C-alpha positions as semicolon CSV with decimal commas, in nm:
position;residue;x (nm);y (nm);z (nm)
1;M;-6,455;7,132;1,207
2;F;-6,521;7,489;1,091
3;L;-6,881;7,610;1,114
4;K;-6,944;7,957;0,969
5;V;-7,262;8,160;0,934
6;C;-7,213;8,441;0,683
7;G;-7,403;8,758;0,603
8;I;-7,452;8,863;0,965
9;T;-7,620;9,203;1,002
10;R;-7,790;9,176;1,344
11;L;-7,650;9,116;1,691
12;S;-7,932;8,879;1,781
13;D;-7,850;8,657;1,483
14;A;-7,481;8,658;1,572
15;L;-7,538;8,557;1,933
16;H;-7,792;8,290;1,836
17;A;-7,549;8,135;1,588
18;V;-7,269;8,129;1,844
19;E;-7,501;7,978;2,105
20;H;-7,572;7,690;1,866
21;G;-7,210;7,618;1,781
22;A;-7,094;7,856;1,508
23;G;-6,720;7,910;1,540
24;A;-6,706;8,184;1,279
25;L;-6,933;8,464;1,159
26;G;-6,905;8,644;0,827
27;F;-6,954;9,018;0,777
28;V;-6,991;9,137;0,417
29;F;-6,817;9,467;0,344
30;W;-6,896;9,470;-0,028
31;P;-7,145;9,759;-0,079
32;Q;-7,326;9,587;-0,369
33;S;-7,427;9,292;-0,152
34;P;-7,779;9,277;-0,006
35;R;-7,605;9,159;0,313
36;Y;-7,370;9,456;0,331
37;I;-7,295;9,582;0,680
38;S;-7,116;9,904;0,767
39;P;-6,786;9,875;0,954
40;E;-6,938;10,075;1,238
41;R;-7,228;9,834;1,285
42;A;-7,004;9,531;1,244
43;A;-6,772;9,665;1,513
44;E;-7,062;9,681;1,760
45;I;-7,156;9,319;1,692
46;I;-6,799;9,187;1,697
47;A;-6,732;9,359;2,030
48;A;-7,013;9,151;2,183
49;L;-6,882;8,815;2,059
50;P;-6,687;8,563;2,269
51;P;-6,312;8,586;2,202
52;D;-6,294;8,235;2,056
53;V;-6,532;8,318;1,769
54;D;-6,365;8,414;1,440
55;A;-6,500;8,735;1,286
56;V;-6,451;8,706;0,910
57;G;-6,460;9,009;0,683
58;V;-6,579;8,945;0,326
59;F;-6,428;9,171;0,059
60;V;-6,450;9,193;-0,320
61;N;-6,161;9,364;-0,501
62;E;-6,105;9,609;-0,216
63;S;-5,776;9,795;-0,186
64;V;-5,524;9,674;0,071
65;D;-5,552;10,006;0,254
66;G;-5,930;9,977;0,247
67;I;-5,920;9,636;0,411
68;R;-5,670;9,755;0,670
69;A;-5,899;10,042;0,760
70;V;-6,195;9,807;0,811
71;V;-5,984;9,568;1,018
72;A;-5,867;9,853;1,240
73;K;-6,223;9,975;1,289
74;T;-6,395;9,639;1,344
75;G;-6,145;9,393;1,490
76;I;-6,208;9,122;1,231
77;G;-5,943;8,852;1,240
78;V;-5,985;8,667;0,909
79;I;-6,009;8,811;0,557
80;Q;-6,232;8,635;0,302
81;L;-6,142;8,732;-0,053
82;H;-6,429;8,694;-0,299
83;G;-6,297;8,885;-0,600
84;D;-6,001;8,865;-0,834
85;E;-5,734;8,902;-0,567
86;T;-5,397;8,733;-0,620
87;P;-5,161;8,557;-0,376
88;A;-4,930;8,860;-0,395
89;Y;-5,220;9,081;-0,290
90;A;-5,299;8,852;0,003
91;D;-4,936;8,860;0,116
92;K;-4,963;9,236;0,163
93;L;-5,255;9,203;0,404
94;G;-5,080;9,028;0,691
95;W;-5,396;8,848;0,812
96;P;-5,523;8,493;0,774
97;V;-5,702;8,458;0,441
98;L;-6,000;8,248;0,336
99;R;-5,994;8,240;-0,045
100;A;-6,321;8,192;-0,231
101;I;-6,295;7,974;-0,542
102;T;-6,519;7,772;-0,770
103;V;-6,487;7,398;-0,829
104;E;-6,336;7,475;-1,169
105;Q;-6,069;7,699;-1,016
106;A;-5,957;7,451;-0,748
107;E;-5,667;7,288;-0,930
108;Q;-5,516;7,615;-1,048
109;A;-5,570;7,780;-0,709
110;A;-5,395;7,496;-0,527
111;V;-5,084;7,559;-0,735
112;A;-5,094;7,939;-0,714
113;W;-5,175;7,984;-0,345
114;P;-4,960;7,882;-0,045
115;P;-5,020;7,534;0,105
116;E;-5,163;7,681;0,425
117;T;-5,441;7,860;0,234
118;I;-5,795;7,763;0,327
119;F;-6,027;7,771;0,026
120;L;-6,398;7,847;0,038
121;M;-6,559;7,653;-0,246
122;D;-6,868;7,838;-0,364
123;S;-7,107;7,844;-0,658
124;V;-7,057;8,086;-0,946
125;D;-7,235;8,421;-0,980
126;P;-7,000;8,714;-1,056
127;A;-7,280;8,963;-0,998
128;R;-7,351;8,844;-0,644
129;R;-7,018;8,705;-0,519
130;G;-7,157;8,453;-0,271
131;G;-7,489;8,403;-0,097
132;T;-7,643;8,287;-0,425
133;G;-7,827;7,985;-0,290
134;S;-7,705;7,780;-0,588
135;T;-7,595;7,428;-0,493
136;L;-7,261;7,288;-0,604
137;D;-7,212;6,952;-0,769
138;W;-7,087;6,778;-0,455
139;R;-6,914;6,495;-0,636
140;Q;-6,711;6,743;-0,837
141;A;-6,647;6,937;-0,518
142;A;-6,529;6,621;-0,341
143;S;-6,277;6,554;-0,615
144;A;-6,156;6,915;-0,613
145;A;-6,134;6,924;-0,233
146;R;-5,925;6,609;-0,195
147;G;-5,599;6,684;-0,017
148;R;-5,690;7,047;0,044
149;R;-5,842;7,242;0,332
150;V;-6,177;7,343;0,186
151;V;-6,476;7,513;0,344
152;L;-6,786;7,411;0,149
153;A;-7,046;7,676;0,063
154;G;-7,304;7,722;-0,209
155;G;-7,667;7,628;-0,156
156;L;-7,627;7,459;0,181
157;T;-7,940;7,426;0,397
158;P;-8,041;7,240;0,714
159;D;-8,187;6,970;0,488
160;N;-7,878;6,898;0,277
161;V;-7,576;6,988;0,490
162;A;-7,529;6,639;0,635
163;E;-7,530;6,480;0,288
164;A;-7,292;6,748;0,159
165;I;-7,045;6,685;0,441
166;G;-7,064;6,310;0,391
167;T;-6,999;6,342;0,018
168;V;-6,734;6,615;0,008
169;R;-6,562;6,561;0,345
170;P;-6,470;6,930;0,374
171;F;-6,268;7,107;0,641
172;G;-6,577;7,315;0,722
173;V;-6,907;7,454;0,596
174;D;-7,037;7,806;0,539
175;V;-7,403;7,903;0,516
176;S;-7,581;8,227;0,435
177;S;-7,899;8,230;0,226
178;G;-7,989;7,875;0,331
179;V;-8,079;7,990;0,683
180;E;-8,245;8,323;0,602
181;D;-8,592;8,474;0,594
182;A;-8,453;8,763;0,386
183;P;-8,101;8,873;0,291
184;G;-7,916;8,945;0,615
185;V;-8,206;8,829;0,833
186;K;-8,142;8,482;0,975
187;N;-8,415;8,237;1,071
188;P;-8,334;8,115;1,425
189;D;-8,480;7,767;1,373
190;K;-8,295;7,714;1,045
191;V;-7,967;7,832;1,197
192;A;-8,004;7,598;1,493
193;R;-8,096;7,299;1,275
194;F;-7,816;7,368;1,028
195;L;-7,547;7,388;1,295
196;T;-7,676;7,086;1,487
197;R;-7,688;6,868;1,175
198;A;-7,352;6,992;1,049
199;R;-7,181;6,920;1,379
200;S;-7,337;6,572;1,392
201;A;-7,223;6,497;1,036
202;F;-6,867;6,607;1,109
203;D;-6,863;6,389;1,421
204;K;-6,953;6,087;1,204
205;H;-6,685;6,157;0,944
C-alpha cells in the first residue's frame, strides 16, 4: 500500500497528511506548475517529517545536475519523472524513480523500463504535467496495470478512490487536486477522508 499526497506547499498540510496515514508526500519542482515549491521551502518541510515518510521530488525535463542539486538541498529520497525522460537518463540519477505514464504508454514503458520501476499512471495534459483533476478510464487502467507496480493518479477524490482501487487494484494511489481548496492548498477534511477510504479499500483487496 502506497499512499501519496502530491503538490505539498505548506508544512501544516504535510503534517496533517502524515497524521492521517500518508506514507509519501510530493513536492513539485517544475516552475510552471501552480503547485511549484522552492527547494529552500521544501527543505524546511521535509526536515520536519518523520523519517519513514518518503519525500518525492516531481521534475519535468530537468537536467541530471539540476535534480542532483535539488536532492542535495532538500533531502528528497524519490524522484518522480513527469516529462520525456528516458531509462538511460534515470540510470544517471542514482535514486529510486517513480515514472509517470499514461494508460496508452503502459505497454511500451513496461518493455523500455527496468522491471523494478514503479509507474505512476496519470491522465494526459502536456501543459500541466499532473494535477489535472481529469479522471482515468479505470477499466483501461486496470488492464494496463496488470502485472506491474502502478500508482494510480488522475482525478482521484475521497468519493471515488475506493471504487478506483477496487477496479484497478494498483500498488498505490496519488492525489493532488482532488483534496484541494486551491492549487497547493489542501483541504484537511478531504485529505483525511481520502486517506481513510483509500486505506480501507486496500485492506479489502
